[in-house]
Coordinates of C-alpha atoms in Angstrom, one line a residue:
M1 CA 108.1 126.5 49.2
S2 CA 104.4 126.1 49.7
S3 CA 102.8 125.7 53.2
T4 CA 101.7 122.2 52.3
T5 CA 105.2 121.2 51.3
T6 CA 106.6 122.7 54.4
R7 CA 104.2 120.8 56.6
V8 CA 105.1 117.5 54.8
R9 CA 108.8 118.3 55.3
R10 CA 108.4 119.0 59.0
S11 CA 106.2 115.9 59.6
A12 CA 108.6 113.6 57.8
I13 CA 111.6 114.8 59.8
A14 CA 109.7 114.5 63.1
A15 CA 108.4 111.0 62.2
V16 CA 111.9 109.6 61.9
L17 CA 113.2 111.4 65.0
A18 CA 110.2 110.1 66.9
V19 CA 111.7 106.6 66.9
T20 CA 115.4 107.1 66.9
V21 CA 117.6 110.1 66.1
L22 CA 118.7 109.9 62.6
A23 CA 122.0 111.5 63.5
A24 CA 124.2 111.0 60.5
A25 CA 126.2 114.0 61.7
C26 CA 126.9 112.2 64.9
G27 CA 128.2 109.0 63.4
G28 CA 130.1 110.1 60.4
G29 CA 133.2 108.2 59.1
G30 CA 136.8 109.2 59.5
S31 CA 139.5 109.9 57.0
E32 CA 141.6 107.2 55.5
G33 CA 143.5 105.6 58.3
S34 CA 144.6 102.4 60.0
T35 CA 143.5 99.1 58.6
S36 CA 144.0 97.3 61.9
D37 CA 141.2 95.2 63.5
R38 CA 141.4 97.2 66.6
T39 CA 138.3 97.4 68.8
I40 CA 137.2 99.6 71.6
P41 CA 137.5 97.9 74.9
E42 CA 134.2 96.3 76.1
T43 CA 134.7 97.7 79.5
A44 CA 135.6 101.2 80.6
L45 CA 139.3 102.3 80.8
T46 CA 138.8 104.0 84.2
K47 CA 140.7 104.4 87.4
T48 CA 139.7 103.1 90.9
P49 CA 138.3 106.0 93.0
P50 CA 140.8 107.0 95.7
T51 CA 138.0 107.7 98.2
P52 CA 134.3 107.3 98.6
P53 CA 132.4 109.8 96.5
Q54 CA 133.1 113.4 97.4
T55 CA 130.4 116.1 97.2
G56 CA 130.8 119.5 95.7
G57 CA 132.4 121.1 92.7
T58 CA 131.2 121.9 89.2
L59 CA 131.8 119.6 86.3
K60 CA 132.7 121.2 82.9
F61 CA 131.4 119.0 80.1
G62 CA 132.0 119.5 76.4
L63 CA 129.2 118.4 74.1
D64 CA 129.6 117.5 70.5
A65 CA 126.5 119.3 69.3
E66 CA 123.8 121.8 70.3
T67 CA 120.3 120.6 70.8
S68 CA 118.7 123.5 68.9
T69 CA 115.1 122.3 69.4
G70 CA 115.5 122.7 73.2
W71 CA 114.3 120.7 76.1
D72 CA 110.6 119.7 75.6
P73 CA 110.4 115.9 75.9
A74 CA 107.4 115.6 73.6
N75 CA 108.7 117.8 70.8
S76 CA 112.5 118.4 71.0
Q77 CA 114.9 116.2 69.0
W78 CA 117.5 114.8 71.3
A79 CA 120.6 113.1 69.9
G80 CA 123.5 112.0 72.0
A81 CA 124.3 115.4 73.5
G82 CA 120.6 116.2 74.1
T83 CA 120.2 112.9 76.0
I84 CA 123.1 113.7 78.2
V85 CA 121.7 117.0 79.2
S86 CA 118.2 115.6 79.6
R87 CA 119.4 113.0 82.0
A88 CA 120.7 115.7 84.2
I89 CA 117.4 117.6 84.3
F90 CA 114.7 114.9 83.9
D91 CA 114.0 111.4 85.0
R92 CA 112.2 108.6 83.1
L93 CA 109.4 106.4 84.3
A94 CA 111.6 103.4 83.6
E95 CA 115.3 102.7 82.8
L96 CA 117.0 99.7 81.2
D97 CA 119.0 97.5 83.7
A98 CA 122.4 96.0 82.9
D99 CA 120.8 93.2 81.0
G100 CA 118.7 95.6 78.8
N101 CA 115.4 94.9 80.6
P102 CA 113.1 97.8 81.5
R103 CA 112.8 98.5 85.2
P104 CA 110.7 101.0 87.1
N105 CA 112.4 104.2 88.0
L106 CA 110.1 107.1 88.7
A107 CA 107.4 104.4 88.6
E108 CA 107.3 102.0 91.5
S109 CA 105.7 99.3 89.4
I110 CA 104.5 98.8 85.8
E111 CA 102.1 95.8 85.5
P112 CA 100.0 94.5 82.6
N113 CA 96.8 92.6 82.5
A114 CA 96.8 89.1 81.0
D115 CA 96.8 90.1 77.3
F116 CA 99.0 93.3 77.6
T117 CA 96.1 95.7 76.7
V118 CA 95.9 97.4 80.1
W119 CA 99.0 98.6 82.0
T120 CA 98.8 99.9 85.6
I121 CA 101.6 102.3 86.6
K122 CA 102.1 103.0 90.3
L123 CA 104.4 106.0 91.2
R124 CA 106.9 106.5 93.9
P125 CA 105.5 108.8 96.6
G126 CA 107.1 112.1 97.7
I127 CA 108.7 113.1 94.4
V128 CA 108.4 116.8 93.4
F129 CA 109.4 118.7 90.3
H130 CA 112.0 121.4 90.5
N131 CA 109.3 124.1 90.8
G132 CA 107.6 122.3 93.8
E133 CA 104.8 120.7 91.8
K134 CA 103.9 117.2 92.8
F135 CA 105.0 114.3 90.6
D136 CA 101.7 112.5 90.5
A137 CA 99.3 110.6 88.3
N138 CA 98.0 113.7 86.6
A139 CA 101.5 114.7 85.6
V140 CA 102.1 111.3 84.1
R141 CA 98.8 111.5 82.2
L142 CA 99.6 114.9 80.8
N143 CA 103.0 113.7 79.6
L144 CA 101.8 110.4 78.0
E145 CA 98.9 112.0 76.3
R146 CA 101.1 114.8 75.0
A147 CA 103.7 112.3 73.7
A148 CA 101.0 110.3 71.9
S149 CA 99.6 113.5 70.2
S150 CA 103.0 115.0 69.3
V151 CA 104.4 114.9 65.8
L152 CA 107.7 113.8 67.2
L153 CA 106.7 110.9 69.4
G154 CA 103.2 110.0 68.2
A155 CA 104.5 108.0 65.2
A156 CA 106.1 105.6 67.6
I157 CA 103.4 105.1 70.2
S158 CA 100.0 106.4 68.9
G159 CA 99.4 103.1 67.1
F160 CA 99.2 101.4 70.4
L161 CA 98.1 104.0 73.0
S162 CA 94.4 104.4 73.5
T163 CA 93.6 106.3 76.7
V164 CA 95.4 107.2 80.0
E165 CA 93.3 107.3 83.2
V166 CA 94.1 108.7 86.6
V167 CA 93.1 106.1 89.1
D168 CA 94.4 108.0 92.2
D169 CA 97.2 110.4 93.0
L170 CA 99.9 107.7 92.5
T171 CA 98.2 105.3 90.0
V172 CA 97.8 105.6 86.3
R173 CA 96.0 103.1 84.0
V174 CA 97.1 103.0 80.4
N175 CA 94.7 101.3 77.9
T176 CA 96.0 100.2 74.6
K177 CA 94.4 99.5 71.2
R178 CA 96.0 96.1 71.0
P179 CA 98.6 94.0 72.9
W180 CA 101.7 96.0 73.7
S181 CA 104.0 93.8 75.8
T182 CA 107.0 96.1 75.1
F183 CA 105.2 99.2 76.6
P184 CA 107.7 99.4 79.5
N185 CA 110.5 99.6 76.9
S186 CA 108.9 102.8 75.5
L187 CA 109.0 104.3 79.0
T188 CA 112.8 104.1 78.9
T189 CA 112.9 106.4 75.9
Q190 CA 112.1 110.0 75.4
A191 CA 108.4 109.1 75.6
G192 CA 109.0 108.2 79.3
V193 CA 110.6 111.5 80.2
M194 CA 108.5 113.4 82.7
A195 CA 108.2 117.2 82.5
A196 CA 106.3 119.3 85.1
P197 CA 102.8 120.5 84.2
A198 CA 104.0 124.0 84.4
Q199 CA 106.6 123.4 81.7
I200 CA 104.0 121.6 79.5
N201 CA 101.5 124.5 79.8
S202 CA 104.0 127.3 79.4
A203 CA 104.3 129.4 76.2
A204 CA 107.8 128.2 75.5
P205 CA 108.2 124.6 77.0
A206 CA 111.4 124.0 75.1
Q207 CA 113.2 126.9 76.7
Q208 CA 112.5 126.4 80.4
P209 CA 112.9 122.7 81.3
I210 CA 111.4 121.6 84.7
G211 CA 112.0 118.0 85.6
T212 CA 112.5 115.8 88.7
G213 CA 116.1 115.1 87.9
P214 CA 119.3 115.6 89.9
F215 CA 120.0 119.1 88.6
V216 CA 117.9 122.2 88.1
F217 CA 118.1 124.2 84.9
Q218 CA 119.6 127.7 85.3
S219 CA 120.5 129.2 82.0
W220 CA 121.0 128.4 78.3
L221 CA 122.9 130.5 75.8
Q222 CA 122.3 128.6 72.6
D223 CA 125.4 127.3 70.7
S224 CA 127.5 128.2 73.7
K225 CA 126.6 127.1 77.2
L226 CA 123.9 125.5 79.4
T227 CA 124.2 125.5 83.2
V228 CA 122.4 123.4 85.8
T229 CA 122.8 123.4 89.6
R230 CA 122.2 120.7 92.3
N231 CA 118.6 119.8 93.1
P232 CA 118.5 119.9 96.9
N233 CA 115.2 117.9 96.9
Y234 CA 116.3 115.1 94.7
W235 CA 114.6 111.8 95.5
Q236 CA 117.5 109.4 95.0
K237 CA 120.2 108.4 97.4
D238 CA 123.2 106.2 96.8
E239 CA 123.7 102.8 98.5
S240 CA 125.3 104.4 101.6
G241 CA 122.3 106.8 102.0
T242 CA 124.1 109.9 100.7
Q243 CA 121.8 112.3 98.9
L244 CA 122.4 112.6 95.2
P245 CA 123.7 114.4 93.2
Y246 CA 127.3 114.7 94.4
L247 CA 128.2 117.7 92.2
D248 CA 127.1 121.3 92.9
G249 CA 126.5 121.8 89.2
I250 CA 127.4 121.2 85.6
E251 CA 128.5 123.6 82.9
F252 CA 127.8 122.1 79.4
S253 CA 129.7 123.8 76.6
I254 CA 129.1 123.3 72.9
L255 CA 132.3 122.2 71.2
A256 CA 131.3 120.9 67.7
D257 CA 134.8 120.6 66.4
P258 CA 136.2 117.3 67.7
T259 CA 139.8 118.6 67.7
A260 CA 138.7 121.6 69.8
R261 CA 136.9 119.2 72.2
G262 CA 140.0 117.1 72.7
A263 CA 142.2 120.2 73.1
A264 CA 139.8 121.6 75.7
L265 CA 140.1 118.4 77.8
E266 CA 143.9 118.5 77.5
S267 CA 144.0 122.2 78.7
G268 CA 141.5 121.6 81.5
S269 CA 138.9 124.0 80.1
V270 CA 136.5 121.0 80.1
E271 CA 136.8 117.9 82.3
A272 CA 134.7 115.5 80.1
F273 CA 133.4 115.3 76.6
N274 CA 131.3 112.9 74.4
T275 CA 132.2 111.8 70.9
F276 CA 130.7 109.7 68.1
E277 CA 133.6 110.2 65.7
P278 CA 136.3 107.5 65.0
D279 CA 139.3 109.8 64.9
P280 CA 139.0 111.2 68.5
I281 CA 137.9 107.8 69.8
Q282 CA 141.1 106.3 68.4
E283 CA 143.2 109.2 69.7
F284 CA 141.8 109.1 73.3
L285 CA 141.7 105.4 73.4
E286 CA 145.5 105.4 73.1
K287 CA 145.7 108.1 75.8
A288 CA 143.4 106.2 78.1
E289 CA 145.5 103.1 77.6
A290 CA 148.5 105.2 78.7
G291 CA 146.7 106.4 81.8
R292 CA 146.5 110.0 80.7
V293 CA 142.6 110.1 80.6
Q294 CA 139.7 107.9 81.3
L295 CA 137.3 106.5 78.6
L296 CA 133.9 104.9 78.7
S297 CA 132.7 103.3 75.5
N298 CA 129.5 101.5 74.4
A299 CA 131.4 98.6 72.7
N300 CA 129.5 96.0 74.8
A301 CA 126.1 97.5 74.2
E302 CA 123.6 97.6 71.3
D303 CA 124.0 100.7 69.3
Q304 CA 122.8 102.2 66.1
T305 CA 123.6 100.6 62.8
Q306 CA 124.7 102.4 59.7
F307 CA 123.0 100.9 56.7
V308 CA 121.8 101.7 53.2
G309 CA 118.0 101.4 52.7
L310 CA 116.9 100.2 49.2
N311 CA 113.6 101.4 47.9
T312 CA 111.7 98.3 46.9
A313 CA 108.7 100.2 45.5
K314 CA 110.5 101.4 42.4
P315 CA 113.3 100.4 40.0
P316 CA 115.9 99.2 40.2
F317 CA 115.4 97.7 43.7
D318 CA 112.0 96.4 43.1
D319 CA 114.0 93.6 41.5
P320 CA 115.5 91.2 44.2
L321 CA 118.4 90.5 41.9
A322 CA 119.5 94.1 42.1
R323 CA 119.4 94.1 45.9
Q324 CA 121.4 90.9 46.0
I325 CA 124.1 92.4 43.8
V326 CA 124.6 95.4 46.1
V327 CA 124.7 93.4 49.3
T328 CA 127.1 90.8 47.9
G329 CA 129.4 93.4 46.3
L330 CA 129.9 95.7 49.3
D331 CA 133.1 95.1 51.3
T332 CA 132.0 96.3 54.7
R333 CA 135.1 95.0 56.4
N334 CA 137.2 97.3 54.2
I335 CA 134.9 100.3 54.9
S336 CA 135.2 99.5 58.7
Q337 CA 139.0 99.4 58.5
T338 CA 139.7 102.3 56.1
Q339 CA 136.9 104.8 57.2
Y340 CA 136.6 103.9 60.9
H341 CA 140.0 102.6 61.9
G342 CA 138.5 99.2 62.6
L343 CA 136.7 100.6 65.6
F344 CA 133.2 100.5 64.1
P345 CA 132.7 96.8 63.4
P346 CA 131.0 95.5 60.2
S347 CA 127.3 94.8 60.6
D348 CA 125.0 92.1 59.1
S349 CA 121.9 92.4 61.2
L350 CA 119.7 94.5 63.5
F351 CA 121.6 93.1 66.5
S352 CA 125.3 92.7 67.3
P353 CA 126.7 89.2 67.5
S354 CA 127.0 89.5 71.3
S355 CA 123.2 90.0 71.7
P356 CA 121.0 87.1 72.7
Y357 CA 118.7 88.2 69.9
Y358 CA 121.3 87.9 67.2
A359 CA 120.6 85.2 64.6
N360 CA 123.0 83.6 62.1
T361 CA 121.1 84.0 58.8
S362 CA 121.6 83.7 55.1
Y363 CA 122.6 87.3 54.8
P364 CA 125.2 87.3 52.1
T365 CA 128.9 87.8 52.9
Y366 CA 131.1 89.9 50.6
D367 CA 131.9 87.9 47.5
P368 CA 133.0 90.0 44.5
A369 CA 133.0 86.9 42.2
K370 CA 129.4 86.2 43.1
A371 CA 128.5 89.8 42.7
Q372 CA 130.0 89.8 39.2
E373 CA 128.1 86.6 38.3
L374 CA 124.8 88.1 39.6
H375 CA 125.5 91.3 37.7
D376 CA 126.0 89.4 34.5
Q377 CA 122.6 87.7 35.1
Y378 CA 121.1 91.2 35.7
K379 CA 122.5 92.6 32.4
Q380 CA 121.2 89.6 30.5
K381 CA 117.8 90.0 32.1
T382 CA 117.5 93.8 31.7
G383 CA 119.8 94.6 28.8
R384 CA 121.8 97.1 30.8
P385 CA 124.1 97.3 33.8
L386 CA 122.8 98.1 37.2
S387 CA 123.0 101.8 38.0
F388 CA 121.4 103.8 40.8
T389 CA 121.7 107.0 42.9
L390 CA 122.9 106.7 46.5
T391 CA 121.7 109.5 48.7
L392 CA 124.0 110.3 51.7
P393 CA 124.4 113.1 54.2
G394 CA 126.4 115.9 52.7
T395 CA 129.5 115.8 54.9
P396 CA 133.1 115.2 53.8
Q397 CA 133.2 111.9 55.8
F398 CA 130.1 110.5 54.0
R399 CA 131.4 111.7 50.7
T400 CA 134.5 109.6 51.3
I401 CA 132.4 106.6 52.3
G402 CA 130.2 107.0 49.2
E403 CA 133.2 107.2 47.0
A404 CA 134.6 104.0 48.5
A405 CA 131.3 102.3 47.7
Q406 CA 131.4 103.7 44.2
A407 CA 134.9 102.2 43.6
Q408 CA 133.9 98.8 45.0
A409 CA 130.8 98.7 42.7
A410 CA 132.6 99.9 39.6
A411 CA 135.0 96.9 39.9
F412 CA 132.1 94.6 38.7
G413 CA 130.4 97.2 36.5
V414 CA 127.8 98.7 38.7
Q415 CA 127.4 102.4 38.4
I416 CA 126.6 104.5 41.5
E417 CA 125.8 108.2 41.4
L418 CA 126.2 110.1 44.7
N419 CA 123.6 112.5 45.9
L420 CA 124.9 114.4 48.9
V421 CA 122.2 116.4 50.8
D422 CA 121.5 117.9 54.1
Q423 CA 120.0 115.6 56.8
A424 CA 116.5 117.2 56.7
T425 CA 116.3 116.6 52.9
L426 CA 117.5 113.1 53.3
I427 CA 114.8 112.3 55.8
V428 CA 112.0 113.9 53.7
N429 CA 113.1 112.1 50.6
A430 CA 113.4 108.8 52.4
L431 CA 109.9 108.9 54.0
T432 CA 108.2 110.1 50.8
G433 CA 110.0 107.4 48.7
N434 CA 111.9 110.0 46.6
F435 CA 115.1 107.9 46.5
E436 CA 116.6 104.7 45.1
A437 CA 119.2 104.0 47.9
T438 CA 119.8 106.1 51.0
G439 CA 122.2 106.0 53.9
F440 CA 120.6 105.8 57.3
I441 CA 121.6 105.3 61.0
T442 CA 119.0 103.6 63.2
F443 CA 118.1 100.3 64.9
G444 CA 119.7 101.3 68.2
E445 CA 116.7 99.7 70.0
P446 CA 115.0 97.2 67.7
P447 CA 111.9 96.8 69.9
I448 CA 111.3 100.5 69.4
D449 CA 112.6 100.8 65.9
S450 CA 110.3 98.0 64.6
V451 CA 108.2 100.7 62.9
F452 CA 110.8 100.8 60.2
I453 CA 110.1 97.2 59.2
S454 CA 106.4 96.9 60.0
T455 CA 104.0 96.3 57.1
E456 CA 101.6 98.7 58.9
T457 CA 103.9 101.6 58.3
A458 CA 104.6 100.9 54.6
K459 CA 102.8 103.4 52.4
P460 CA 102.6 104.1 48.6
L461 CA 105.2 106.3 47.1
G462 CA 104.6 110.0 47.8
Q463 CA 103.0 109.3 51.2
L464 CA 105.0 109.4 54.5
A465 CA 106.1 105.9 55.4
L466 CA 108.3 105.1 58.4
N467 CA 108.8 101.7 56.6
F468 CA 110.7 103.8 54.0
T469 CA 112.1 100.9 52.0
R470 CA 108.4 99.9 51.6
M471 CA 109.0 96.2 52.0
V472 CA 105.7 94.5 52.8
D473 CA 106.4 91.1 54.4
P474 CA 103.5 89.3 56.2
Q475 CA 105.9 87.0 58.0
I476 CA 107.7 89.9 59.6
Q477 CA 104.5 91.6 60.6
A478 CA 103.2 88.3 62.1
A479 CA 106.4 88.0 64.1
L480 CA 106.2 91.7 65.3
D481 CA 102.6 91.0 66.4
A482 CA 103.6 87.9 68.2
I483 CA 106.3 89.8 70.1
Q484 CA 103.7 92.2 71.5
R485 CA 101.6 89.3 72.8
T486 CA 104.2 87.8 75.0
S487 CA 106.6 88.7 77.9
S488 CA 108.7 85.5 77.3
Q489 CA 112.2 86.4 76.3
E490 CA 112.6 83.0 74.7
E491 CA 109.5 83.6 72.5
R492 CA 110.7 87.1 71.6
I493 CA 114.1 85.8 70.7
A494 CA 112.5 83.2 68.4
Q495 CA 110.4 85.8 66.7
W496 CA 113.3 88.3 66.2
K497 CA 115.3 85.4 64.6
V498 CA 112.4 84.9 62.2
I499 CA 112.5 88.7 61.4
Q500 CA 116.3 88.7 60.9
Q501 CA 116.1 85.7 58.5
R502 CA 113.3 87.3 56.5
M503 CA 115.4 90.5 56.3
A504 CA 118.3 88.5 55.1
E505 CA 116.1 87.1 52.3
N506 CA 114.5 90.5 51.4
L507 CA 117.8 92.4 51.4
N508 CA 116.0 95.8 51.5
F509 CA 118.6 96.9 54.1
V510 CA 122.4 96.8 53.3
F511 CA 124.1 96.7 56.7
V512 CA 127.4 98.6 56.9
V513 CA 128.8 99.1 60.4
R514 CA 127.7 99.4 64.0
N515 CA 128.2 102.8 65.5
R516 CA 130.5 103.4 68.5
S517 CA 130.6 106.3 70.9
A518 CA 132.6 107.3 73.9
V519 CA 132.8 109.6 76.9
V520 CA 136.3 110.8 77.7
F521 CA 137.0 112.4 81.1
A522 CA 139.8 113.6 83.3
N523 CA 141.5 111.4 85.8
N524 CA 140.0 113.2 88.8
V525 CA 136.4 112.6 87.5
Y526 CA 134.5 109.5 88.7
G527 CA 131.0 108.1 88.6
M528 CA 130.5 108.2 84.9
S529 CA 129.4 104.6 85.1
G530 CA 127.9 102.5 87.9
A531 CA 124.6 104.3 88.4
T532 CA 121.7 102.4 89.9
I533 CA 118.0 102.8 90.0
P534 CA 115.9 102.1 93.1
G535 CA 116.6 98.7 94.7
G536 CA 120.3 99.1 93.8
I537 CA 119.7 97.8 90.3
P538 CA 122.6 98.7 87.9
V539 CA 121.5 100.6 84.8
K540 CA 122.6 99.6 81.3
A541 CA 126.0 100.8 80.3
T542 CA 125.7 104.0 78.3
T543 CA 127.7 106.9 76.8
S544 CA 124.9 109.2 77.8
P545 CA 125.9 109.0 81.5
F546 CA 123.7 109.6 84.5
L547 CA 125.6 112.7 85.8
G548 CA 123.8 112.6 89.2
W549 CA 126.3 110.0 90.1
A550 CA 129.4 111.8 88.8
W551 CA 131.9 113.4 91.2
K552 CA 135.3 115.0 91.3
A553 CA 138.2 114.0 93.6
R554 CA 140.0 117.0 95.2

């Protein structure tokens, strides 16, 4: 492979991961199973703590995957497991509250000028990194500038960020290239994670993480174990004034096999684990309902959507009729029930129906008779049946899903050839346009993931394009621009509804299911939910828990 090809490949992979982790391996389907309409509970199946939080002890946490790229906020690719570890070591400038609104965290305030082109960030005083360095305006400047220039994060923010100025020790001024009203949302993501200058300037910043978080990094044996210990100088306290964190430390173990993860919890060799797979979610949901374990899910939160992206820059999906056939002929309810035990609900939009941003649109419902009618029109128009290649991650689970789609399409004469590849190849092919239809997982945070639908990120075939379906829609771009010019939720909702309706008409995305995830933990573990940020503000429910609030009853 030439050096030029290698650079393109690396840039393409990083460009997608900059906005949201394209973790097909984290969200794969299950085997044939129940066809019930069972759902994960919208609130946690947890027990009432027997006492106020107790201090001490080490939590043994099983992770579903290793974060092989390490712990550099600007350059490391953090999926679910990586986010859990990062929350233990680092803090972010802002966090989402229970209603999904960004709130200052390390920052004391984040305020814009009138047209959202200048943002002033004031920092909380007295916070230090684990190595004793001050958390100050210069550290924030270093982190934000580095994020904007990195291959990983730059694709998401460099189109907005212009300069970062140090006003004084605790004040930063961020100047933008154009209105950026959702700037605080970006600070709740990996771009808002603050690393110490010493880590940033080290020879191996991904190997020795230094944050301001509740735990201090101690050791990391890749593909095996990572350990952290209590930060005695942590800046946060709970509502009673008790210094956080409660635990003395955490041992993170890599347990990629979901069966092994569950067995480890049953044996006591771990006391908590995370999962994105439907089979263990179903198994431990039943055990939680029986009171044998506790379970925290994300069923009441926005999460990533699995979908198929259709390449509108080349045949056959440059023809709107071909796109309509695929959407109308895909039975997502059947896929949800047979591949995901009914736990991962069918999707028809960027947002879940419970979201205030969700819009009822003209997105087609499953209608095999209509799909057959449309296909007959297509054959009359083109002289041949619709056929295309569907590229999916090369796992047994996705093979099963692809074969189910094949069978559904064959019922009305559409031919699908499966192309199963590794995740890196899938990303490169998608961003360079070397595909006809490709499976993806994204849109967990539509305000951040909007680069996937922006006209500005659509490029000709062969060039890297975050808008990888290459759909150019001036109405969508106008709505995205309008969102960045306002802080009004009502106006943002109105514009997102315009976007959803245009997507329902364009049909360059075939929505399949909404991902679900869970954290399962022993009955003596508490504090996996209920974390707050300064001011006692509850944070958004998440299955990447804030472990500074976790504790064990003895």
